[in-house]
Short mmCIF file of C-alpha atoms and ligand atoms in Angstrom, two decimals:
data_model
loop_
_atom_site.label_atom_id
_atom_site.label_comp_id
_atom_site.label_asym_id
_atom_site.label_seq_id
_atom_site.Cartn_x
_atom_site.Cartn_y
_atom_site.Cartn_z
CA UNK A 1 -12.68 -18.92 21.78
CA UNK A 2 -11.62 -18.35 18.19
CA UNK A 3 -8.05 -17.35 17.31
CA UNK A 4 -7.10 -15.36 14.22
CA UNK A 5 -3.72 -16.10 12.60
CA UNK A 6 -2.18 -14.70 9.44
CA UNK A 7 -0.84 -16.75 6.49
CA UNK A 8 2.83 -16.50 7.45
CA UNK A 9 2.09 -17.36 11.09
CA UNK A 10 3.85 -14.17 12.23
CA UNK A 11 0.75 -12.53 13.74
CA UNK A 12 -2.16 -13.83 15.80
CA UNK A 13 -5.03 -12.39 17.86
CA UNK A 14 -8.03 -13.52 19.88
CA UNK A 15 -11.19 -11.50 19.12
CA UNK A 16 -13.93 -11.19 21.76
CA UNK A 17 -16.66 -12.21 19.32
CA UNK A 18 -16.91 -13.49 15.72
CA UNK A 19 -19.77 -12.68 13.32
CA UNK A 20 -20.34 -13.58 9.68
CA UNK A 21 -22.56 -10.84 8.15
CA UNK A 22 -24.35 -11.66 4.89
CA UNK A 23 -25.22 -8.14 3.68
CA UNK A 24 -24.58 -4.44 4.28
CA UNK A 25 -27.42 -4.19 6.85
CA UNK A 26 -25.92 -7.00 8.95
CA UNK A 27 -22.53 -5.29 8.76
CA UNK A 28 -24.16 -2.01 9.87
CA UNK A 29 -25.85 -3.79 12.82
CA UNK A 30 -22.50 -5.27 13.91
CA UNK A 31 -20.77 -1.86 13.66
CA UNK A 32 -23.55 -0.15 15.70
CA UNK A 33 -23.42 -2.93 18.31
CA UNK A 34 -19.64 -2.53 18.61
CA UNK A 35 -19.87 1.28 18.80
CA UNK A 36 -22.55 1.18 21.51
CA UNK A 37 -20.56 -1.34 23.57
CA UNK A 38 -17.33 0.65 23.17
CA UNK A 39 -15.74 -2.25 21.28
CA UNK A 40 -13.76 -2.27 18.04
CA UNK A 41 -14.83 -4.17 14.94
CA UNK A 42 -12.62 -5.51 12.15
CA UNK A 43 -13.50 -7.26 8.91
CA UNK A 44 -10.71 -9.70 8.08
CA UNK A 45 -9.77 -11.07 4.67
CA UNK A 46 -7.83 -14.30 4.22
CA UNK A 47 -4.96 -13.09 6.45
CA UNK A 48 -2.45 -12.86 3.60
CA UNK A 49 -1.03 -9.63 4.98
CA UNK A 50 2.30 -10.16 6.70
CA UNK A 51 1.53 -7.35 9.16
CA UNK A 52 -1.09 -7.30 11.92
CA UNK A 53 -3.19 -4.89 9.84
CA UNK A 54 -6.26 -7.13 10.03
CA UNK A 55 -5.71 -8.39 13.61
CA UNK A 56 -9.11 -8.13 15.34
CA UNK A 57 -9.39 -6.91 18.94
CA UNK A 58 -13.15 -6.66 19.69
CA UNK A 59 -15.62 -8.06 17.14
CA UNK A 60 -14.16 -9.91 14.16
CA UNK A 61 -16.26 -9.99 11.00
CA UNK A 62 -15.59 -12.94 8.70
CA UNK A 63 -15.84 -12.34 4.92
CA UNK A 64 -17.25 -15.78 3.99
CA UNK A 65 -20.92 -14.79 3.49
CA UNK A 66 -20.14 -11.67 1.45
CA UNK A 67 -19.11 -13.32 -1.81
CA UNK A 68 -20.08 -13.26 -5.47
CA UNK A 69 -20.74 -10.84 -8.34
CA UNK A 70 -23.82 -8.67 -7.80
CA UNK A 71 -24.01 -6.76 -11.12
CA UNK A 72 -22.38 -6.39 -14.52
CA UNK A 73 -22.54 -3.22 -16.65
CA UNK A 74 -21.30 -4.06 -20.15
CA UNK A 75 -21.74 -0.47 -21.39
CA UNK A 76 -19.61 1.01 -18.63
CA UNK A 77 -17.43 -2.16 -18.60
CA UNK A 78 -17.64 -2.50 -14.84
CA UNK A 79 -18.42 -5.43 -12.54
CA UNK A 80 -19.57 -5.13 -8.93
CA UNK A 81 -18.77 -7.89 -6.42
CA UNK A 82 -19.21 -8.42 -2.69
CA UNK A 83 -16.11 -7.51 -0.74
CA UNK A 84 -15.30 -10.97 0.68
CA UNK A 85 -15.12 -12.61 -2.76
CA UNK A 86 -11.74 -14.33 -3.19
CA UNK A 87 -9.84 -12.91 -6.17
CA UNK A 88 -9.60 -16.37 -7.82
CA UNK A 89 -13.41 -16.66 -7.69
CA UNK A 90 -13.81 -13.25 -9.35
CA UNK A 91 -11.19 -14.19 -11.98
CA UNK A 92 -12.99 -17.45 -12.84
CA UNK A 93 -16.39 -15.70 -13.03
CA UNK A 94 -14.99 -12.92 -15.21
CA UNK A 95 -13.40 -15.50 -17.52
CA UNK A 96 -16.80 -17.22 -17.88
CA UNK A 97 -18.29 -13.81 -18.79
CA UNK A 98 -15.56 -13.10 -21.38
CA UNK A 99 -14.06 -10.37 -19.16
CA UNK A 100 -10.86 -9.77 -17.20
CA UNK A 101 -9.15 -7.42 -14.79
CA UNK A 102 -6.32 -5.38 -16.31
CA UNK A 103 -3.59 -6.33 -13.83
CA UNK A 104 -3.01 -8.23 -10.58
CA UNK A 105 -0.30 -9.52 -8.23
CA UNK A 106 1.32 -12.93 -7.93
CA UNK A 107 -1.45 -14.84 -6.16
CA UNK A 108 -5.27 -14.88 -6.22
CA UNK A 109 -6.16 -16.18 -2.75
CA UNK A 110 -6.95 -12.81 -1.14
CA UNK A 111 -10.39 -11.28 -0.70
CA UNK A 112 -11.20 -8.31 -2.91
CA UNK A 113 -11.53 -5.91 0.04
CA UNK A 114 -8.40 -7.24 1.76
CA UNK A 115 -6.33 -6.93 -1.41
CA UNK A 116 -7.53 -3.43 -2.30
CA UNK A 117 -7.36 -2.12 1.29
CA UNK A 118 -3.59 -2.69 1.41
CA UNK A 119 -2.77 -1.63 -2.16
CA UNK A 120 -2.07 -5.08 -3.63
CA UNK A 121 -0.38 -4.55 -6.99
CA UNK A 122 1.14 -6.29 -9.97
CA UNK A 123 3.65 -4.75 -12.35
CA UNK A 124 3.41 -2.40 -15.34
CA UNK A 125 0.23 -1.88 -17.34
CA UNK A 126 -1.68 1.40 -17.28
CA UNK A 127 -2.87 0.54 -13.77
CA UNK A 128 -0.87 -1.73 -11.51
CA UNK A 129 -2.85 -2.07 -8.29
CA UNK A 130 -6.30 -3.60 -7.88
CA UNK A 131 -7.28 -0.37 -6.08
CA UNK A 132 -6.41 1.70 -9.16
CA UNK A 133 -8.86 -0.46 -11.15
CA UNK A 134 -11.80 0.44 -8.88
CA UNK A 135 -14.68 2.52 -10.21
CA UNK A 136 -16.69 2.60 -6.98
CA UNK A 137 -17.27 1.09 -3.56
CA UNK A 138 -19.82 0.91 -0.74
CA UNK A 139 -18.79 0.99 2.89
CA UNK A 140 -20.32 1.02 6.35
CA UNK A 141 -18.81 3.86 8.40
CA UNK A 142 -18.23 4.19 12.16
CA UNK A 143 -21.83 5.14 13.04
CA UNK A 144 -23.30 2.32 10.92
CA UNK A 145 -24.17 4.56 7.91
CA UNK A 146 -23.92 3.02 4.44
CA UNK A 147 -21.99 5.28 2.05
CA UNK A 148 -21.31 4.96 -1.70
CA UNK A 149 -18.17 6.47 -3.19
CA UNK A 150 -16.86 6.95 -6.73
CA UNK A 151 -15.13 9.69 -8.72
CA UNK A 152 -18.50 11.48 -8.94
CA UNK A 153 -19.99 10.69 -5.52
CA UNK A 154 -17.97 11.42 -2.34
CA UNK A 155 -14.71 11.66 -4.35
CA UNK A 156 -12.57 12.34 -1.26
CA UNK A 157 -13.84 9.13 0.37
CA UNK A 158 -13.26 7.25 -2.90
CA UNK A 159 -9.66 8.50 -3.12
CA UNK A 160 -8.94 7.41 0.45
CA UNK A 161 -11.01 4.21 0.79
CA UNK A 162 -9.55 2.52 -2.30
CA UNK A 163 -6.53 1.86 -0.06
CA UNK A 164 -8.28 2.45 3.27
CA UNK A 165 -6.22 0.03 5.46
CA UNK A 166 -9.53 -1.06 7.03
CA UNK A 167 -9.50 2.29 8.90
CA UNK A 168 -12.42 4.05 7.23
CA UNK A 169 -15.20 1.48 7.39
CA UNK A 170 -16.25 -2.00 6.38
CA UNK A 171 -16.46 -2.28 2.61
CA UNK A 172 -19.37 -4.38 1.37
CA UNK A 173 -19.24 -3.86 -2.41
CA UNK A 174 -16.45 -3.09 -4.87
CA UNK A 175 -16.94 -2.07 -8.51
CA UNK A 176 -14.02 -2.87 -10.82
CA UNK A 177 -13.27 -1.60 -14.31
CA UNK A 178 -12.92 -4.64 -16.57
CA UNK A 179 -11.76 -5.29 -20.11
CA UNK A 180 -12.62 -7.92 -22.72
CA UNK A 181 -10.94 -11.26 -21.99
CA UNK A 182 -7.79 -11.51 -24.07
CA UNK A 183 -4.58 -13.51 -24.09
CA UNK A 184 -1.33 -12.65 -22.41
CA UNK A 185 1.99 -14.06 -23.56
CA UNK A 186 4.68 -14.60 -20.94
CA UNK A 187 8.36 -14.63 -21.91
CA UNK A 188 10.71 -15.75 -19.15
CA UNK A 189 14.45 -15.51 -19.67
CA UNK A 190 17.44 -16.00 -17.40
CA UNK A 191 19.97 -13.16 -17.59
CA UNK A 192 23.06 -11.85 -15.82
CA UNK A 193 22.65 -9.09 -13.20
CA UNK A 194 24.54 -6.44 -15.25
CA UNK A 195 22.60 -7.05 -18.46
CA UNK A 196 19.20 -7.16 -16.69
CA UNK A 197 19.83 -3.87 -14.90
CA UNK A 198 21.28 -2.20 -18.01
CA UNK A 199 18.19 -3.23 -20.02
CA UNK A 200 15.61 -2.61 -17.28
CA UNK A 201 14.20 0.58 -18.90
CA UNK A 202 14.04 -1.15 -22.28
CA UNK A 203 12.09 -4.08 -20.75
CA UNK A 204 9.71 -1.80 -18.85
CA UNK A 205 8.93 0.55 -21.74
CA UNK A 206 8.93 -2.14 -24.44
CA UNK A 207 6.50 -4.54 -22.75
CA UNK A 208 3.10 -4.31 -21.09
CA UNK A 209 4.35 -5.88 -17.84
CA UNK A 210 7.88 -6.63 -16.58
CA UNK A 211 8.95 -8.50 -13.45
CA UNK A 212 12.53 -9.34 -12.45
CA UNK A 213 13.83 -11.75 -9.80
CA UNK A 214 17.37 -11.60 -8.45
CA UNK A 215 18.86 -14.66 -6.72
CA UNK A 216 20.91 -13.31 -3.77
CA UNK A 217 24.58 -14.39 -3.55
CA UNK A 218 24.63 -14.88 -7.36
CA UNK A 219 24.72 -12.82 -10.57
CA UNK A 220 21.55 -14.50 -11.79
CA UNK A 221 18.32 -12.72 -12.67
CA UNK A 222 15.10 -14.09 -14.14
CA UNK A 223 13.27 -11.59 -16.35
CA UNK A 224 9.55 -12.12 -17.03
CA UNK A 225 7.71 -9.94 -19.54
CA UNK A 226 3.99 -10.27 -20.31
CA UNK A 227 2.35 -8.84 -23.40
CA UNK A 228 -1.20 -8.76 -24.74
CA UNK A 229 -1.64 -10.74 -27.95
CA UNK A 230 -3.82 -9.69 -30.88
CA UNK A 231 -7.14 -11.48 -30.20
CA UNK A 232 -7.85 -11.70 -33.96
CA UNK A 233 -4.82 -13.85 -34.72
CA UNK A 234 -3.52 -15.37 -31.46
CA UNK A 235 -4.33 -18.76 -29.97
CA UNK A 236 -3.45 -19.77 -26.44
CA UNK A 237 -0.39 -21.92 -25.87
CA UNK A 238 -0.66 -22.61 -22.14
CA UNK A 239 1.93 -24.50 -20.15
CA UNK A 240 1.01 -28.15 -20.76
CA UNK A 241 -0.65 -29.77 -17.75
CA UNK A 242 2.33 -32.02 -16.99
CA UNK A 243 5.08 -29.63 -18.10
CA UNK A 244 3.35 -26.79 -16.27
CA UNK A 245 3.19 -28.85 -13.08
CA UNK A 246 6.81 -29.97 -13.37
CA UNK A 247 8.12 -26.49 -14.19
CA UNK A 248 6.00 -24.33 -11.97
CA UNK A 249 4.49 -26.27 -9.15
CA UNK A 250 7.38 -28.65 -8.69
CA UNK A 251 10.16 -26.06 -9.01
CA UNK A 252 8.48 -23.16 -7.25
CA UNK A 253 6.72 -25.09 -4.51
CA UNK A 254 7.78 -28.71 -3.92
CA UNK A 255 11.49 -28.51 -4.75
CA UNK A 256 11.76 -24.94 -3.45
CA UNK A 257 10.26 -26.10 -0.12
CA UNK A 258 12.83 -28.90 0.22
CA UNK A 259 15.66 -26.59 -0.79
CA UNK A 260 14.64 -24.05 1.85
CA UNK A 261 14.55 -26.68 4.56
CA UNK A 262 18.10 -27.69 3.53
CA UNK A 263 19.14 -24.02 3.50
CA UNK A 264 17.68 -23.45 6.98
CA UNK A 265 19.57 -26.46 8.34
CA UNK A 266 22.83 -25.64 6.51
CA UNK A 267 22.91 -21.89 5.70
CA UNK A 268 26.41 -22.19 4.21
CA UNK A 269 24.86 -24.04 1.25
CA UNK A 270 22.45 -21.21 0.31
CA UNK A 271 24.71 -19.41 -2.23
CA UNK A 272 25.32 -22.70 -4.06
CA UNK A 273 21.61 -23.61 -3.89
CA UNK A 274 20.66 -20.18 -5.33
CA UNK A 275 23.19 -20.65 -8.14
CA UNK A 276 21.68 -24.05 -9.01
CA UNK A 277 18.09 -22.74 -8.67
CA UNK A 278 18.96 -19.86 -11.02
CA UNK A 279 20.42 -22.30 -13.55
CA UNK A 280 17.35 -24.56 -13.43
CA UNK A 281 15.18 -21.74 -14.79
CA UNK A 282 15.25 -21.83 -18.55
CA UNK A 283 13.86 -19.53 -21.24
CA UNK A 284 10.25 -20.24 -22.13
CA UNK A 285 7.17 -18.63 -23.66
CA UNK A 286 3.53 -19.47 -23.02
CA UNK A 287 0.20 -17.72 -23.36
CA UNK A 288 -3.11 -17.95 -21.55
CA UNK A 289 -5.97 -15.86 -20.19
CA UNK A 290 -4.43 -13.08 -18.06
CA UNK A 291 -5.13 -14.40 -14.55
CA UNK A 292 -3.44 -17.73 -15.36
CA UNK A 293 -0.31 -15.89 -16.50
CA UNK A 294 -0.22 -13.34 -13.67
CA UNK A 295 -0.93 -15.63 -10.70
CA UNK A 296 0.29 -18.99 -9.42
CA UNK A 297 0.08 -20.94 -6.14
CA UNK A 298 2.58 -20.17 -3.36
CA UNK A 299 2.80 -23.12 -0.99
CA UNK A 300 6.22 -22.47 0.55
CA UNK A 301 5.37 -20.14 3.43
CA UNK A 302 7.53 -17.04 3.73
CA UNK A 303 7.77 -13.58 5.33
CA UNK A 304 8.05 -10.50 3.15
CA UNK A 305 8.94 -6.80 3.23
CA UNK A 306 8.22 -4.69 0.12
CA UNK A 307 8.76 -0.98 -0.48
CA UNK A 308 7.87 1.37 -3.33
CA UNK A 309 10.67 3.82 -4.15
CA UNK A 310 10.66 6.54 -6.83
CA UNK A 311 11.32 4.89 -10.19
CA UNK A 312 14.36 7.04 -10.95
CA UNK A 313 16.28 5.79 -7.88
CA UNK A 314 14.93 2.22 -7.82
CA UNK A 315 17.84 0.41 -9.47
CA UNK A 316 20.42 2.29 -7.38
CA UNK A 317 18.52 1.23 -4.29
CA UNK A 318 18.57 -2.37 -5.52
CA UNK A 319 22.35 -2.13 -6.08
CA UNK A 320 22.76 -0.76 -2.54
CA UNK A 321 20.66 -3.60 -1.11
CA UNK A 322 22.81 -6.10 -2.98
CA UNK A 323 26.01 -4.50 -1.64
CA UNK A 324 24.59 -4.78 1.89
CA UNK A 325 23.73 -8.47 1.40
CA UNK A 326 27.22 -9.10 -0.03
CA UNK A 327 28.85 -7.40 3.00
CA UNK A 328 26.93 -9.48 5.54
CA UNK A 329 26.93 -13.16 6.37
CA UNK A 330 23.16 -13.53 5.89
CA UNK A 331 22.06 -16.47 3.76
CA UNK A 332 19.01 -15.43 1.73
CA UNK A 333 17.25 -18.34 0.04
CA UNK A 334 14.46 -16.34 -1.65
CA UNK A 335 14.77 -14.13 -4.75
CA UNK A 336 14.34 -10.35 -4.53
CA UNK A 337 11.44 -9.27 -6.77
CA UNK A 338 11.57 -6.06 -8.83
CA UNK A 339 8.34 -4.57 -10.21
CA UNK A 340 7.41 -1.22 -11.75
CA UNK A 341 4.15 0.71 -11.50
CA UNK A 342 2.73 3.89 -13.00
CA UNK A 343 1.65 6.70 -10.67
CA UNK A 344 -1.91 6.66 -9.28
CA UNK A 345 -4.16 9.20 -7.54
CA UNK A 346 -5.01 7.26 -4.36
CA UNK A 347 -4.52 9.22 -1.11
CA UNK A 348 -2.29 6.65 0.64
CA UNK A 349 -1.34 4.66 -2.45
CA UNK A 350 2.26 3.45 -2.37
CA UNK A 351 2.47 4.80 -5.96
CA UNK A 352 0.43 7.93 -5.22
CA UNK A 353 1.65 10.74 -7.45
CA UNK A 354 4.83 9.02 -8.54
CA UNK A 355 6.01 6.24 -10.83
CA UNK A 356 7.58 3.57 -8.65
CA UNK A 357 9.88 0.59 -8.52
CA UNK A 358 8.81 -1.99 -5.94
CA UNK A 359 11.52 -4.05 -4.28
CA UNK A 360 10.37 -7.12 -2.36
CA UNK A 361 12.55 -9.08 0.08
CA UNK A 362 11.54 -12.51 1.35
CA UNK A 363 12.75 -15.17 3.77
CA UNK A 364 11.42 -18.62 4.65
CA UNK A 365 8.85 -18.39 7.46
CA UNK A 366 11.19 -20.29 9.82
CA UNK A 367 14.21 -18.09 9.04
CA UNK A 368 15.06 -15.04 11.16
CA UNK A 369 14.21 -12.00 9.05
CA UNK A 370 15.09 -9.26 11.53
CA UNK A 371 18.67 -8.23 10.65
CA UNK A 372 18.09 -8.60 6.88
CA UNK A 373 14.83 -6.65 6.82
CA UNK A 374 16.14 -3.96 9.21
CA UNK A 375 19.31 -3.44 7.15
CA UNK A 376 17.46 -3.21 3.84
CA UNK A 377 14.64 -1.12 5.33
CA UNK A 378 17.15 1.59 6.34
CA UNK A 379 18.23 1.87 2.68
CA UNK A 380 14.62 1.91 1.43
CA UNK A 381 13.63 4.53 3.99
CA UNK A 382 16.56 6.80 3.10
CA UNK A 383 15.43 6.63 -0.55
CA UNK A 384 11.99 8.04 0.33
CA UNK A 385 10.46 4.57 0.23
CA UNK A 386 6.86 3.79 1.13
CA UNK A 387 6.20 0.39 2.74
CA UNK A 388 3.52 -1.93 1.35
CA UNK A 389 0.72 -1.65 3.94
CA UNK A 390 0.33 -5.43 4.13
CA UNK A 391 4.00 -6.39 4.37
CA UNK A 392 6.52 -6.33 7.23
CA UNK A 393 7.83 -2.85 8.09
CA UNK A 394 8.57 -0.76 11.18
CA UNK A 395 7.32 2.68 10.09
CA UNK A 396 5.03 4.80 12.27
CA UNK A 397 2.67 7.78 11.85
CA UNK A 398 5.56 10.00 12.98
CA UNK A 399 7.66 9.24 9.88
CA UNK A 400 5.07 8.21 7.26
CA UNK A 401 3.71 11.75 6.90
CA UNK A 402 6.95 12.84 5.24
CA UNK A 403 6.62 10.31 2.37
CA UNK A 404 2.87 10.77 1.85
CA UNK A 405 2.04 14.36 0.83
CA UNK A 406 -1.69 13.57 1.36
CA UNK A 407 -1.30 11.91 4.79
CA UNK A 408 -3.25 14.66 6.61
CA UNK A 409 -6.05 14.42 4.01
CA UNK A 410 -6.43 10.69 4.82
CA UNK A 411 -6.48 11.42 8.57
CA UNK A 412 -9.20 14.04 8.04
CA UNK A 413 -11.38 11.52 6.15
CA UNK A 414 -10.75 9.02 8.97
CA UNK A 415 -11.81 11.62 11.58
CA UNK A 416 -15.05 12.13 9.66
CA UNK A 417 -15.89 8.47 8.99
CA UNK A 418 -14.63 6.93 12.22
CA UNK A 419 -14.31 9.64 14.89
CA UNK A 420 -14.61 7.08 17.73
CA UNK A 421 -12.05 4.69 16.18
CA UNK A 422 -14.45 1.74 16.01
CA UNK A 423 -12.20 0.23 13.30
CA UNK A 424 -8.88 0.71 15.14
CA UNK A 425 -6.33 -1.91 16.10
CA UNK A 426 -2.72 -1.76 17.23
CA UNK A 427 -1.36 -1.63 13.65
CA UNK A 428 -3.56 1.35 12.76
CA UNK A 429 -2.64 3.14 15.99
CA UNK A 430 1.02 2.70 14.97
CA UNK A 431 0.78 3.83 11.32
CA UNK A 432 -2.02 6.43 11.58
CA UNK A 433 -1.94 7.49 15.23
CA UNK A 434 -4.78 7.36 17.76
C1 FAD B 1 1.88 -15.54 -0.83
C2 FAD B 1 1.54 -14.08 -0.91
C3 FAD B 1 1.70 -13.42 -2.13
C4 FAD B 1 1.39 -12.04 -2.21
N1 FAD B 1 1.57 -11.43 -3.41
C5 FAD B 1 1.35 -10.07 -3.49
C6 FAD B 1 1.58 -9.37 -4.71
O1 FAD B 1 1.95 -9.94 -5.73
N2 FAD B 1 1.38 -8.02 -4.70
C7 FAD B 1 1.00 -7.33 -3.58
O2 FAD B 1 0.88 -6.11 -3.62
N3 FAD B 1 0.73 -7.99 -2.43
C8 FAD B 1 0.90 -9.33 -2.36
N4 FAD B 1 0.64 -9.99 -1.18
C9 FAD B 1 0.05 -9.22 -0.06
C10 FAD B 1 -1.49 -9.37 -0.04
O3 FAD B 1 -2.05 -9.19 -1.31
C11 FAD B 1 -2.12 -8.30 0.88
O4 FAD B 1 -1.52 -8.35 2.13
C12 FAD B 1 -3.64 -8.42 1.01
O5 FAD B 1 -4.11 -7.43 1.88
C13 FAD B 1 -4.15 -9.72 1.55
O6 FAD B 1 -5.56 -9.77 1.42
P1 FAD B 1 -6.43 -10.54 2.50
O7 FAD B 1 -7.76 -10.85 1.91
O8 FAD B 1 -5.65 -11.68 3.04
O9 FAD B 1 -6.63 -9.40 3.59
P2 FAD B 1 -6.14 -9.34 5.11
O10 FAD B 1 -4.67 -9.43 5.16
O11 FAD B 1 -6.93 -10.30 5.93
O12 FAD B 1 -6.61 -7.85 5.48
C14 FAD B 1 -5.95 -6.74 4.94
C15 FAD B 1 -6.68 -5.44 5.32
O13 FAD B 1 -7.93 -5.38 4.66
C16 FAD B 1 -8.93 -5.05 5.59
N5 FAD B 1 -10.20 -5.57 5.12
C17 FAD B 1 -10.52 -6.84 4.78
N6 FAD B 1 -11.81 -6.90 4.42
C18 FAD B 1 -12.30 -5.65 4.55
C19 FAD B 1 -13.57 -5.07 4.30
N7 FAD B 1 -14.60 -5.79 3.86
N8 FAD B 1 -13.72 -3.75 4.51
C20 FAD B 1 -12.69 -2.98 4.96
N9 FAD B 1 -11.47 -3.48 5.21
C21 FAD B 1 -11.28 -4.80 4.99
C22 FAD B 1 -8.47 -5.69 6.87
O14 FAD B 1 -9.12 -5.18 7.99
C23 FAD B 1 -7.02 -5.30 6.82
O15 FAD B 1 -6.88 -3.96 7.20
C24 FAD B 1 0.91 -11.34 -1.05
C25 FAD B 1 0.76 -12.02 0.16
C26 FAD B 1 1.07 -13.38 0.24
C27 FAD B 1 0.91 -14.09 1.54
#
């Protein structure tokens, strides 16, 4: 019997049956078989969600045979790929074709459907989530029908299924808007807490992308801004192979892993460790193709909670979270990440209809996250926060409706596409209801 486990090790499940469909017809057959037998069916990604959102109960569909680009439209500047394609594979293929996505998050291990279904996002830009960069999709609905959706065709399904939580059907194809491959320059600079917060608006409006990291128990922030370079005049200056490995992989994975083990064994040392970690980060600039600037490997396993709050209250919420950490005896070894996104028009998008600041809280996978996450979540919730669908949170259908003005619209699309709840699991029952 096969067991499913997520990346952080926090969630696991044992499906009744595992299938690996290779095209939309095989997906449709699996969905019909599940529906007729009264079973549920769930397509999983790579399990990078921290929640049980992809935990299979009946039939588990693996994404491995649904990979690769299926078409390129250079006039429309769109690329269609199969839904199980890992993001790093799409990025490498696009680079070979002289193309790129506009924006992405911190890693590129996820599948395209897994990442879009939970609203995976980066920071800044004109579009921040992968879902907001979609031009179309194809999905198999609860009765095994194959449906196409875009702004022109089935627009209500398109609005909902771009962040569909796996509740509306099994996506087989995703069409992304792409842009010509360019260069992105990263500028990383250490800064004090007061200065970084005072200049946050300036960094966000004056750069294409801005990301900040605060080291708990210290006054240290790391500010990273990314900007597009003029392709006529710029040449890439990537992190050298050795320097890049020493700076990035060694500091953010190898050394960080050791430091976290020390911190777990001796929590009293965490403030000092964070101070030293903050000092080790120096100012630097480098440039490369976008996906190599946006993403990097994460080998130290952690647990994460992230919320989107309205942009105008975001920094006050961060200050409140810091005050809470300062008042408690928790020892937090991971930085708090601060990102900003424009509003989008996706039914259950965490940035739907409002510009947002995302605040992400992490702990080592062996550390106890419960008191820290619960304390911070109360602050985020009071600020009208919306939890990332793929990250730890405790919200339910009863209280999510109040922060999503289009919640009922999503439920109505779900009732139409999956009236018998073939795609349900315990997470969906909690956040959407039965
Ligand atoms: C180290 C790390 C870094 C991360 N960085 C970021 C970040 O920078 N920004 C951010 O926003 N998030 C980030 N995340 C969260 C991550 O991007 C999301 O949780 C994402 O959903 C994971 O994709 P996956 O392929 O692992 O999907 P899974 O977690 O396996 O599945 C997620 C959902 O997608 C559904 N799904 C999968 N395939 C299909 C399909 N074909 N059709 C319909 N539904 C489908 C599943 O059923 C489930 O509901 C990070 C996570 C980790 C572990």
